mmCIF file of N, CA and C in Angstrom:
data_model
loop_
_atom_site.group_PDB
_atom_site.id
_atom_site.type_symbol
_atom_site.label_atom_id
_atom_site.label_comp_id
_atom_site.label_asym_id
_atom_site.label_seq_id
_atom_site.Cartn_x
_atom_site.Cartn_y
_atom_site.Cartn_z
ATOM 1 N N MET U 228 8.885 10.575 -13.591
ATOM 2 C CA MET U 228 8.860 10.802 -12.152
ATOM 3 C C MET U 228 8.616 9.479 -11.432
ATOM 4 N N THR U 229 9.312 9.272 -10.330
ATOM 5 C CA THR U 229 9.208 8.042 -9.561
ATOM 6 C C THR U 229 8.021 8.098 -8.610
ATOM 7 N N LEU U 230 7.271 7.030 -8.586
ATOM 8 C CA LEU U 230 6.185 6.866 -7.627
ATOM 9 C C LEU U 230 6.782 6.098 -6.452
ATOM 10 N N THR U 231 6.543 6.571 -5.230
ATOM 11 C CA THR U 231 7.095 5.932 -4.035
ATOM 12 C C THR U 231 5.979 5.286 -3.239
ATOM 13 N N VAL U 232 6.162 4.019 -2.919
ATOM 14 C CA VAL U 232 5.205 3.258 -2.129
ATOM 15 C C VAL U 232 5.737 3.189 -0.699
ATOM 16 N N ILE U 233 4.895 3.592 0.263
ATOM 17 C CA ILE U 233 5.234 3.493 1.681
ATOM 18 C C ILE U 233 4.366 2.366 2.240
ATOM 19 N N TYR U 234 4.999 1.335 2.777
ATOM 20 C CA TYR U 234 4.233 0.171 3.222
ATOM 21 C C TYR U 234 4.828 -0.394 4.505
ATOM 22 N N ASN U 235 4.095 -1.265 5.131
ATOM 23 C CA ASN U 235 4.486 -1.879 6.393
ATOM 24 C C ASN U 235 5.176 -3.216 6.116
ATOM 25 N N ALA U 236 6.498 -3.196 6.068
ATOM 26 C CA ALA U 236 7.257 -4.419 5.762
ATOM 27 C C ALA U 236 7.193 -5.437 6.891
ATOM 28 N N SER U 237 6.788 -5.012 8.096
ATOM 29 C CA SER U 237 6.681 -5.974 9.199
ATOM 30 C C SER U 237 5.374 -6.756 9.139
ATOM 31 N N CYS U 238 4.477 -6.354 8.258
ATOM 32 C CA CYS U 238 3.222 -7.074 8.048
ATOM 33 C C CYS U 238 3.474 -8.147 6.991
ATOM 34 N N PRO U 239 3.376 -9.424 7.353
ATOM 35 C CA PRO U 239 3.675 -10.484 6.384
ATOM 36 C C PRO U 239 2.798 -10.418 5.132
ATOM 37 N N ILE U 240 1.547 -10.067 5.291
ATOM 38 C CA ILE U 240 0.642 -9.989 4.141
ATOM 39 C C ILE U 240 1.019 -8.809 3.257
ATOM 40 N N CYS U 241 1.226 -7.654 3.883
ATOM 41 C CA CYS U 241 1.603 -6.444 3.130
ATOM 42 C C CYS U 241 2.939 -6.647 2.418
ATOM 43 N N ALA U 242 3.908 -7.191 3.155
ATOM 44 C CA ALA U 242 5.241 -7.386 2.590
ATOM 45 C C ALA U 242 5.201 -8.336 1.396
ATOM 46 N N ARG U 243 4.428 -9.388 1.511
ATOM 47 C CA ARG U 243 4.346 -10.343 0.400
ATOM 48 C C ARG U 243 3.738 -9.692 -0.846
ATOM 49 N N GLU U 244 2.655 -8.952 -0.659
ATOM 50 C CA GLU U 244 2.028 -8.284 -1.795
ATOM 51 C C GLU U 244 2.965 -7.248 -2.414
ATOM 52 N N VAL U 245 3.556 -6.409 -1.590
ATOM 53 C CA VAL U 245 4.437 -5.358 -2.111
ATOM 54 C C VAL U 245 5.699 -5.958 -2.711
ATOM 55 N N ASP U 246 6.210 -7.028 -2.144
ATOM 56 C CA ASP U 246 7.381 -7.682 -2.749
ATOM 57 C C ASP U 246 7.068 -8.176 -4.159
ATOM 58 N N GLY U 247 5.851 -8.646 -4.379
ATOM 59 C CA GLY U 247 5.440 -9.039 -5.725
ATOM 60 C C GLY U 247 5.440 -7.847 -6.676
ATOM 61 N N TYR U 248 4.916 -6.724 -6.207
ATOM 62 C CA TYR U 248 4.936 -5.500 -7.022
ATOM 63 C C TYR U 248 6.378 -5.059 -7.288
ATOM 64 N N ARG U 249 7.222 -5.146 -6.255
ATOM 65 C CA ARG U 249 8.617 -4.731 -6.394
ATOM 66 C C ARG U 249 9.333 -5.582 -7.440
ATOM 67 N N ARG U 250 9.176 -6.910 -7.343
ATOM 68 C CA ARG U 250 9.830 -7.802 -8.317
ATOM 69 C C ARG U 250 9.368 -7.477 -9.737
ATOM 70 N N TYR U 251 8.066 -7.283 -9.892
ATOM 71 C CA TYR U 251 7.508 -6.950 -11.203
ATOM 72 C C TYR U 251 8.113 -5.639 -11.715
ATOM 73 N N ALA U 252 8.140 -4.620 -10.866
ATOM 74 C CA ALA U 252 8.657 -3.297 -11.261
ATOM 75 C C ALA U 252 10.146 -3.357 -11.582
ATOM 76 N N GLU U 253 10.909 -4.058 -10.762
ATOM 77 C CA GLU U 253 12.357 -4.148 -11.001
ATOM 78 C C GLU U 253 12.666 -4.897 -12.281
ATOM 79 N N ALA U 254 11.925 -5.956 -12.573
ATOM 80 C CA ALA U 254 12.158 -6.733 -13.798
ATOM 81 C C ALA U 254 11.895 -5.911 -15.049
ATOM 82 N N ARG U 255 11.091 -4.875 -14.920
ATOM 83 C CA ARG U 255 10.741 -4.037 -16.063
ATOM 84 C C ARG U 255 11.318 -2.627 -15.969
ATOM 85 N N ALA U 256 12.160 -2.399 -14.985
ATOM 86 C CA ALA U 256 12.793 -1.090 -14.765
ATOM 87 C C ALA U 256 11.759 0.032 -14.695
ATOM 88 N N LEU U 257 10.665 -0.224 -13.994
ATOM 89 C CA LEU U 257 9.617 0.793 -13.844
ATOM 90 C C LEU U 257 10.050 1.816 -12.800
ATOM 91 N N PRO U 258 9.631 3.068 -12.958
ATOM 92 C CA PRO U 258 10.041 4.124 -12.017
ATOM 93 C C PRO U 258 9.240 4.077 -10.716
ATOM 94 N N LEU U 259 9.428 2.993 -9.979
ATOM 95 C CA LEU U 259 8.735 2.805 -8.705
ATOM 96 C C LEU U 259 9.772 2.581 -7.611
ATOM 97 N N ARG U 260 9.503 3.153 -6.459
ATOM 98 C CA ARG U 260 10.364 2.970 -5.298
ATOM 99 C C ARG U 260 9.508 2.444 -4.159
ATOM 100 N N PHE U 261 10.055 1.531 -3.379
ATOM 101 C CA PHE U 261 9.314 0.897 -2.295
ATOM 102 C C PHE U 261 10.054 1.146 -0.989
ATOM 103 N N ASP U 262 9.419 1.887 -0.075
ATOM 104 C CA ASP U 262 10.031 2.231 1.202
ATOM 105 C C ASP U 262 9.231 1.635 2.353
ATOM 106 N N ASP U 263 9.936 0.889 3.193
ATOM 107 C CA ASP U 263 9.330 0.366 4.412
ATOM 108 C C ASP U 263 9.041 1.548 5.340
ATOM 109 N N MET U 264 7.884 1.542 5.973
ATOM 110 C CA MET U 264 7.524 2.638 6.875
ATOM 111 C C MET U 264 8.501 2.756 8.030
ATOM 112 N N GLY U 265 9.228 1.672 8.341
ATOM 113 C CA GLY U 265 10.201 1.705 9.419
ATOM 114 C C GLY U 265 11.461 2.482 9.085
ATOM 115 N N THR U 266 11.719 2.682 7.805
ATOM 116 C CA THR U 266 12.914 3.415 7.395
ATOM 117 C C THR U 266 12.589 4.686 6.620
ATOM 118 N N ALA U 267 11.350 4.846 6.198
ATOM 119 C CA ALA U 267 10.950 6.041 5.434
ATOM 120 C C ALA U 267 10.898 7.263 6.350
ATOM 121 N N ASP U 268 11.095 8.430 5.774
ATOM 122 C CA ASP U 268 10.987 9.685 6.522
ATOM 123 C C ASP U 268 9.510 10.070 6.604
ATOM 124 N N LEU U 269 8.813 9.459 7.537
ATOM 125 C CA LEU U 269 7.370 9.659 7.662
ATOM 126 C C LEU U 269 7.022 11.096 8.017
ATOM 127 N N ALA U 270 7.817 11.718 8.887
ATOM 128 C CA ALA U 270 7.531 13.094 9.301
ATOM 129 C C ALA U 270 7.531 14.039 8.104
ATOM 130 N N ALA U 271 8.424 13.803 7.158
ATOM 131 C CA ALA U 271 8.473 14.654 5.956
ATOM 132 C C ALA U 271 7.206 14.516 5.129
ATOM 133 N N LEU U 272 6.523 13.393 5.282
ATOM 134 C CA LEU U 272 5.276 13.149 4.550
ATOM 135 C C LEU U 272 4.048 13.552 5.365
ATOM 136 N N GLY U 273 4.276 13.958 6.604
ATOM 137 C CA GLY U 273 3.155 14.315 7.467
ATOM 138 C C GLY U 273 2.460 13.092 8.046
ATOM 139 N N LEU U 274 3.187 11.982 8.135
ATOM 140 C CA LEU U 274 2.621 10.740 8.657
ATOM 141 C C LEU U 274 3.250 10.375 9.991
ATOM 142 N N THR U 275 2.461 9.799 10.858
ATOM 143 C CA THR U 275 2.989 9.170 12.060
ATOM 144 C C THR U 275 3.181 7.686 11.743
ATOM 145 N N PRO U 276 3.944 6.968 12.544
ATOM 146 C CA PRO U 276 4.052 5.525 12.319
ATOM 147 C C PRO U 276 2.683 4.831 12.366
ATOM 148 N N GLU U 277 1.804 5.289 13.229
ATOM 149 C CA GLU U 277 0.469 4.696 13.309
ATOM 150 C C GLU U 277 -0.322 4.947 12.024
ATOM 151 N N ASP U 278 -0.244 6.178 11.498
ATOM 152 C CA ASP U 278 -0.924 6.484 10.227
ATOM 153 C C ASP U 278 -0.398 5.577 9.119
ATOM 154 N N ALA U 279 0.920 5.452 9.065
ATOM 155 C CA ALA U 279 1.552 4.650 8.008
ATOM 156 C C ALA U 279 1.164 3.185 8.110
ATOM 157 N N ALA U 280 0.983 2.694 9.328
ATOM 158 C CA ALA U 280 0.639 1.280 9.524
ATOM 159 C C ALA U 280 -0.823 0.988 9.192
ATOM 160 N N ARG U 281 -1.646 1.996 9.169
ATOM 161 C CA ARG U 281 -3.090 1.792 8.972
ATOM 162 C C ARG U 281 -3.478 1.463 7.529
ATOM 163 N N ARG U 282 -2.678 1.901 6.557
ATOM 164 C CA ARG U 282 -3.031 1.642 5.160
ATOM 165 C C ARG U 282 -1.823 1.885 4.266
ATOM 166 N N LEU U 283 -1.935 1.428 3.032
ATOM 167 C CA LEU U 283 -0.892 1.662 2.041
ATOM 168 C C LEU U 283 -0.873 3.138 1.675
ATOM 169 N N HIS U 284 0.334 3.684 1.512
ATOM 170 C CA HIS U 284 0.495 5.073 1.071
ATOM 171 C C HIS U 284 1.399 5.107 -0.151
ATOM 172 N N VAL U 285 1.132 6.072 -1.019
ATOM 173 C CA VAL U 285 1.927 6.285 -2.224
ATOM 174 C C VAL U 285 2.157 7.783 -2.366
ATOM 175 N N VAL U 286 3.369 8.141 -2.763
ATOM 176 C CA VAL U 286 3.659 9.537 -3.081
ATOM 177 C C VAL U 286 3.788 9.608 -4.596
ATOM 178 N N ARG U 287 2.909 10.378 -5.188
ATOM 179 C CA ARG U 287 2.884 10.538 -6.651
ATOM 180 C C ARG U 287 2.898 12.024 -6.960
ATOM 181 N N GLU U 288 3.933 12.444 -7.699
ATOM 182 C CA GLU U 288 4.072 13.851 -8.080
ATOM 183 C C GLU U 288 3.958 14.766 -6.869
ATOM 184 N N GLY U 289 4.586 14.353 -5.767
ATOM 185 C CA GLY U 289 4.602 15.154 -4.553
ATOM 186 C C GLY U 289 3.338 15.079 -3.712
ATOM 187 N N ARG U 290 2.366 14.319 -4.161
ATOM 188 C CA ARG U 290 1.087 14.181 -3.438
ATOM 189 C C ARG U 290 1.011 12.855 -2.724
ATOM 190 N N LEU U 291 0.607 12.891 -1.461
ATOM 191 C CA LEU U 291 0.452 11.672 -0.677
ATOM 192 C C LEU U 291 -0.953 11.115 -0.880
ATOM 193 N N LEU U 292 -1.017 9.861 -1.292
ATOM 194 C CA LEU U 292 -2.291 9.162 -1.473
ATOM 195 C C LEU U 292 -2.336 7.993 -0.502
ATOM 196 N N ALA U 293 -3.521 7.670 -0.006
ATOM 197 C CA ALA U 293 -3.656 6.579 0.949
ATOM 198 C C ALA U 293 -4.819 5.679 0.557
ATOM 199 N N GLY U 294 -4.713 4.397 0.934
ATOM 200 C CA GLY U 294 -5.799 3.453 0.715
ATOM 201 C C GLY U 294 -6.009 3.136 -0.754
ATOM 202 N N VAL U 295 -7.264 3.056 -1.150
ATOM 203 C CA VAL U 295 -7.615 2.687 -2.533
ATOM 204 C C VAL U 295 -6.986 3.635 -3.555
ATOM 205 N N PRO U 296 -7.007 4.961 -3.349
ATOM 206 C CA PRO U 296 -6.323 5.827 -4.318
ATOM 207 C C PRO U 296 -4.832 5.499 -4.465
ATOM 208 N N ALA U 297 -4.198 5.059 -3.385
ATOM 209 C CA ALA U 297 -2.787 4.669 -3.461
ATOM 210 C C ALA U 297 -2.619 3.412 -4.315
ATOM 211 N N PHE U 298 -3.499 2.440 -4.108
ATOM 212 C CA PHE U 298 -3.436 1.224 -4.930
ATOM 213 C C PHE U 298 -3.678 1.555 -6.398
ATOM 214 N N VAL U 299 -4.645 2.397 -6.684
ATOM 215 C CA VAL U 299 -4.943 2.765 -8.074
ATOM 216 C C VAL U 299 -3.731 3.439 -8.712
ATOM 217 N N ALA U 300 -3.083 4.340 -7.982
ATOM 218 C CA ALA U 300 -1.889 5.009 -8.510
ATOM 219 C C ALA U 300 -0.783 3.998 -8.785
ATOM 220 N N LEU U 301 -0.574 3.063 -7.848
ATOM 221 C CA LEU U 301 0.454 2.039 -8.017
ATOM 222 C C LEU U 301 0.135 1.142 -9.206
ATOM 223 N N TRP U 302 -1.066 0.609 -9.244
ATOM 224 C CA TRP U 302 -1.452 -0.283 -10.331
ATOM 225 C C TRP U 302 -1.396 0.412 -11.691
ATOM 226 N N SER U 303 -1.682 1.697 -11.727
ATOM 227 C CA SER U 303 -1.652 2.453 -12.992
ATOM 228 C C SER U 303 -0.251 2.502 -13.595
ATOM 229 N N GLU U 304 0.763 2.363 -12.759
ATOM 230 C CA GLU U 304 2.150 2.429 -13.223
ATOM 231 C C GLU U 304 2.687 1.085 -13.716
ATOM 232 N N MET U 305 1.909 0.018 -13.521
ATOM 233 C CA MET U 305 2.388 -1.316 -13.878
ATOM 234 C C MET U 305 1.472 -1.915 -14.945
ATOM 235 N N PRO U 306 2.005 -2.131 -16.142
ATOM 236 C CA PRO U 306 1.162 -2.622 -17.237
ATOM 237 C C PRO U 306 0.300 -3.831 -16.885
ATOM 238 N N ARG U 307 0.818 -4.793 -16.145
ATOM 239 C CA ARG U 307 0.035 -5.984 -15.810
ATOM 240 C C ARG U 307 -1.185 -5.655 -14.942
ATOM 241 N N PHE U 308 -1.123 -4.581 -14.193
ATOM 242 C CA PHE U 308 -2.178 -4.247 -13.242
ATOM 243 C C PHE U 308 -3.041 -3.057 -13.662
ATOM 244 N N ARG U 309 -2.784 -2.485 -14.820
ATOM 245 C CA ARG U 309 -3.568 -1.312 -15.245
ATOM 246 C C ARG U 309 -5.053 -1.631 -15.375
ATOM 247 N N TRP U 310 -5.368 -2.841 -15.780
ATOM 248 C CA TRP U 310 -6.781 -3.226 -15.891
ATOM 249 C C TRP U 310 -7.456 -3.135 -14.521
ATOM 250 N N LEU U 311 -6.723 -3.510 -13.477
ATOM 251 C CA LEU U 311 -7.268 -3.457 -12.116
ATOM 252 C C LEU U 311 -7.464 -2.002 -11.669
ATOM 253 N N ALA U 312 -6.514 -1.145 -12.010
ATOM 254 C CA ALA U 312 -6.656 0.284 -11.698
ATOM 255 C C ALA U 312 -7.891 0.854 -12.387
ATOM 256 N N ARG U 313 -8.085 0.482 -13.654
ATOM 257 C CA ARG U 313 -9.267 0.982 -14.382
ATOM 258 C C ARG U 313 -10.555 0.434 -13.777
ATOM 259 N N LEU U 314 -10.561 -0.853 -13.452
ATOM 260 C CA LEU U 314 -11.748 -1.476 -12.866
ATOM 261 C C LEU U 314 -12.128 -0.806 -11.546
ATOM 262 N N VAL U 315 -11.154 -0.639 -10.663
ATOM 263 C CA VAL U 315 -11.422 -0.044 -9.348
ATOM 264 C C VAL U 315 -11.800 1.429 -9.478
ATOM 265 N N SER U 316 -11.442 2.054 -10.568
ATOM 266 C CA SER U 316 -11.772 3.466 -10.774
ATOM 267 C C SER U 316 -13.189 3.692 -11.290
ATOM 268 N N PHE U 317 -13.879 2.640 -11.734
ATOM 269 C CA PHE U 317 -15.256 2.818 -12.200
ATOM 270 C C PHE U 317 -16.124 3.374 -11.075
ATOM 271 N N PRO U 318 -17.031 4.279 -11.402
ATOM 272 C CA PRO U 318 -17.852 4.930 -10.377
ATOM 273 C C PRO U 318 -18.640 3.975 -9.477
ATOM 274 N N LEU U 319 -19.066 2.836 -9.967
ATOM 275 C CA LEU U 319 -19.811 1.911 -9.119
ATOM 276 C C LEU U 319 -18.894 0.998 -8.304
ATOM 277 N N VAL U 320 -17.697 0.769 -8.801
ATOM 278 C CA VAL U 320 -16.764 -0.135 -8.133
ATOM 279 C C VAL U 320 -15.965 0.596 -7.052
ATOM 280 N N ARG U 321 -15.557 1.822 -7.332
ATOM 281 C CA ARG U 321 -14.681 2.567 -6.411
ATOM 282 C C ARG U 321 -15.246 2.654 -4.991
ATOM 283 N N PRO U 322 -16.515 3.069 -4.816
ATOM 284 C CA PRO U 322 -17.032 3.165 -3.442
ATOM 285 C C PRO U 322 -17.064 1.807 -2.724
ATOM 286 N N VAL U 323 -17.359 0.759 -3.459
ATOM 287 C CA VAL U 323 -17.375 -0.577 -2.853
ATOM 288 C C VAL U 323 -15.962 -0.974 -2.437
ATOM 289 N N ALA U 324 -14.998 -0.740 -3.314
ATOM 290 C CA ALA U 324 -13.600 -1.059 -2.998
ATOM 291 C C ALA U 324 -13.132 -0.272 -1.780
ATOM 292 N N GLU U 325 -13.515 0.994 -1.697
ATOM 293 C CA GLU U 325 -13.101 1.817 -0.559
ATOM 294 C C GLU U 325 -13.725 1.325 0.743
ATOM 295 N N VAL U 326 -14.992 0.935 0.708
ATOM 296 C CA VAL U 326 -15.641 0.414 1.918
ATOM 297 C C VAL U 326 -14.973 -0.886 2.348
ATOM 298 N N VAL U 327 -14.733 -1.789 1.409
ATOM 299 C CA VAL U 327 -14.112 -3.074 1.742
ATOM 300 C C VAL U 327 -12.712 -2.846 2.320
ATOM 301 N N TYR U 328 -11.931 -1.973 1.694
ATOM 302 C CA TYR U 328 -10.572 -1.736 2.171
ATOM 303 C C TYR U 328 -10.571 -0.986 3.501
ATOM 304 N N GLU U 329 -11.295 0.115 3.569
ATOM 305 C CA GLU U 329 -11.248 0.984 4.753
ATOM 306 C C GLU U 329 -11.971 0.415 5.965
ATOM 307 N N ARG U 330 -12.994 -0.387 5.751
ATOM 308 C CA ARG U 330 -13.772 -0.891 6.887
ATOM 309 C C ARG U 330 -13.490 -2.340 7.249
ATOM 310 N N ALA U 331 -12.836 -3.060 6.341
ATOM 311 C CA ALA U 331 -12.566 -4.466 6.630
ATOM 312 C C ALA U 331 -11.067 -4.788 6.541
ATOM 313 N N LEU U 332 -10.496 -4.650 5.357
ATOM 314 C CA LEU U 332 -9.120 -5.099 5.157
ATOM 315 C C LEU U 332 -8.092 -4.281 5.937
ATOM 316 N N ALA U 333 -8.116 -2.956 5.783
ATOM 317 C CA ALA U 333 -7.125 -2.122 6.472
ATOM 318 C C ALA U 333 -7.238 -2.251 7.996
ATOM 319 N N PRO U 334 -8.450 -2.205 8.573
ATOM 320 C CA PRO U 334 -8.526 -2.380 10.028
ATOM 321 C C PRO U 334 -8.039 -3.756 10.496
ATOM 322 N N LEU U 335 -8.316 -4.792 9.728
ATOM 323 C CA LEU U 335 -7.852 -6.129 10.090
ATOM 324 C C LEU U 335 -6.327 -6.194 10.076
ATOM 325 N N LEU U 336 -5.715 -5.688 9.009
ATOM 326 C CA LEU U 336 -4.257 -5.695 8.918
ATOM 327 C C LEU U 336 -3.634 -4.833 10.009
ATOM 328 N N TYR U 337 -4.264 -3.695 10.331
ATOM 329 C CA TYR U 337 -3.749 -2.825 11.384
ATOM 330 C C TYR U 337 -3.855 -3.515 12.751
ATOM 331 N N ALA U 338 -4.954 -4.207 13.006
ATOM 332 C CA ALA U 338 -5.105 -4.937 14.272
ATOM 333 C C ALA U 338 -4.031 -6.015 14.388
ATOM 334 N N MET U 339 -3.744 -6.691 13.297
ATOM 335 C CA MET U 339 -2.684 -7.700 13.304
ATOM 336 C C MET U 339 -1.330 -7.048 13.592
ATOM 337 N N HIS U 340 -1.109 -5.872 13.020
ATOM 338 C CA HIS U 340 0.127 -5.111 13.247
ATOM 339 C C HIS U 340 0.256 -4.763 14.727
ATOM 340 N N ARG U 341 -0.804 -4.273 15.324
ATOM 341 C CA ARG U 341 -0.769 -3.893 16.739
ATOM 342 C C ARG U 341 -0.470 -5.108 17.627
ATOM 343 N N ARG U 342 -1.037 -6.262 17.284
ATOM 344 C CA ARG U 342 -0.747 -7.481 18.052
ATOM 345 C C ARG U 342 0.730 -7.868 17.932
ATOM 346 N N ARG U 343 1.288 -7.762 16.719
ATOM 347 C CA ARG U 343 2.716 -8.072 16.536
ATOM 348 C C ARG U 343 3.578 -7.131 17.370
ATOM 349 N N VAL U 344 3.241 -5.843 17.351
ATOM 350 C CA VAL U 344 4.005 -4.848 18.113
ATOM 351 C C VAL U 344 3.884 -5.153 19.614
ATOM 352 N N ALA U 345 2.701 -5.470 20.074
ATOM 353 C CA ALA U 345 2.492 -5.783 21.500
ATOM 354 C C ALA U 345 3.275 -7.025 21.912
ATOM 355 N N ARG U 346 3.287 -8.043 21.059
ATOM 356 C CA ARG U 346 4.046 -9.268 21.369
ATOM 357 C C ARG U 346 5.545 -8.976 21.462
ATOM 358 N N ARG U 347 6.042 -8.155 20.527
ATOM 359 C CA ARG U 347 7.458 -7.790 20.560
ATOM 360 C C ARG U 347 7.786 -7.022 21.836
ATOM 361 N N ALA U 348 6.914 -6.104 22.215
ATOM 362 C CA ALA U 348 7.137 -5.303 23.423
ATOM 363 C C ALA U 348 7.117 -6.191 24.665
ATOM 364 N N ALA U 349 6.231 -7.187 24.694
ATOM 365 C CA ALA U 349 6.137 -8.086 25.847
ATOM 366 C C ALA U 349 7.387 -8.937 25.983
ATOM 367 N N ARG U 350 8.012 -9.283 24.856
ATOM 368 C CA ARG U 350 9.229 -10.099 24.884
ATOM 369 C C ARG U 350 10.460 -9.295 25.296
ATOM 370 N N ALA U 351 10.400 -7.990 25.095
ATOM 371 C CA ALA U 351 11.572 -7.128 25.376
ATOM 372 C C ALA U 351 11.770 -6.862 26.842
#
């Protein structure tokens, strides 16, 4: 079964990270698909564009995962990153990873996204 990654390709940081995962997956013919939130059918997933821009999402076996669980699902599918999935899944590490991602990294990336969108709108 294919795991689908929904990500913000307009975010330079997100795009660079996901492009690395994509290259790795394609070189090994892994069953991973990477969809930019700008072209993905977000409504079918129950996501708004704002929801999709706030964090990484993964669809695994028909289930939508977001944030750290999405990263763990993605990393679990790639041999080079399985150690990271296992590490982040440890009971003492997982809550720390979730706090760092949900309270620092994801909000920072989302704020940067909103600024990019506002700049584009101002130029139009």
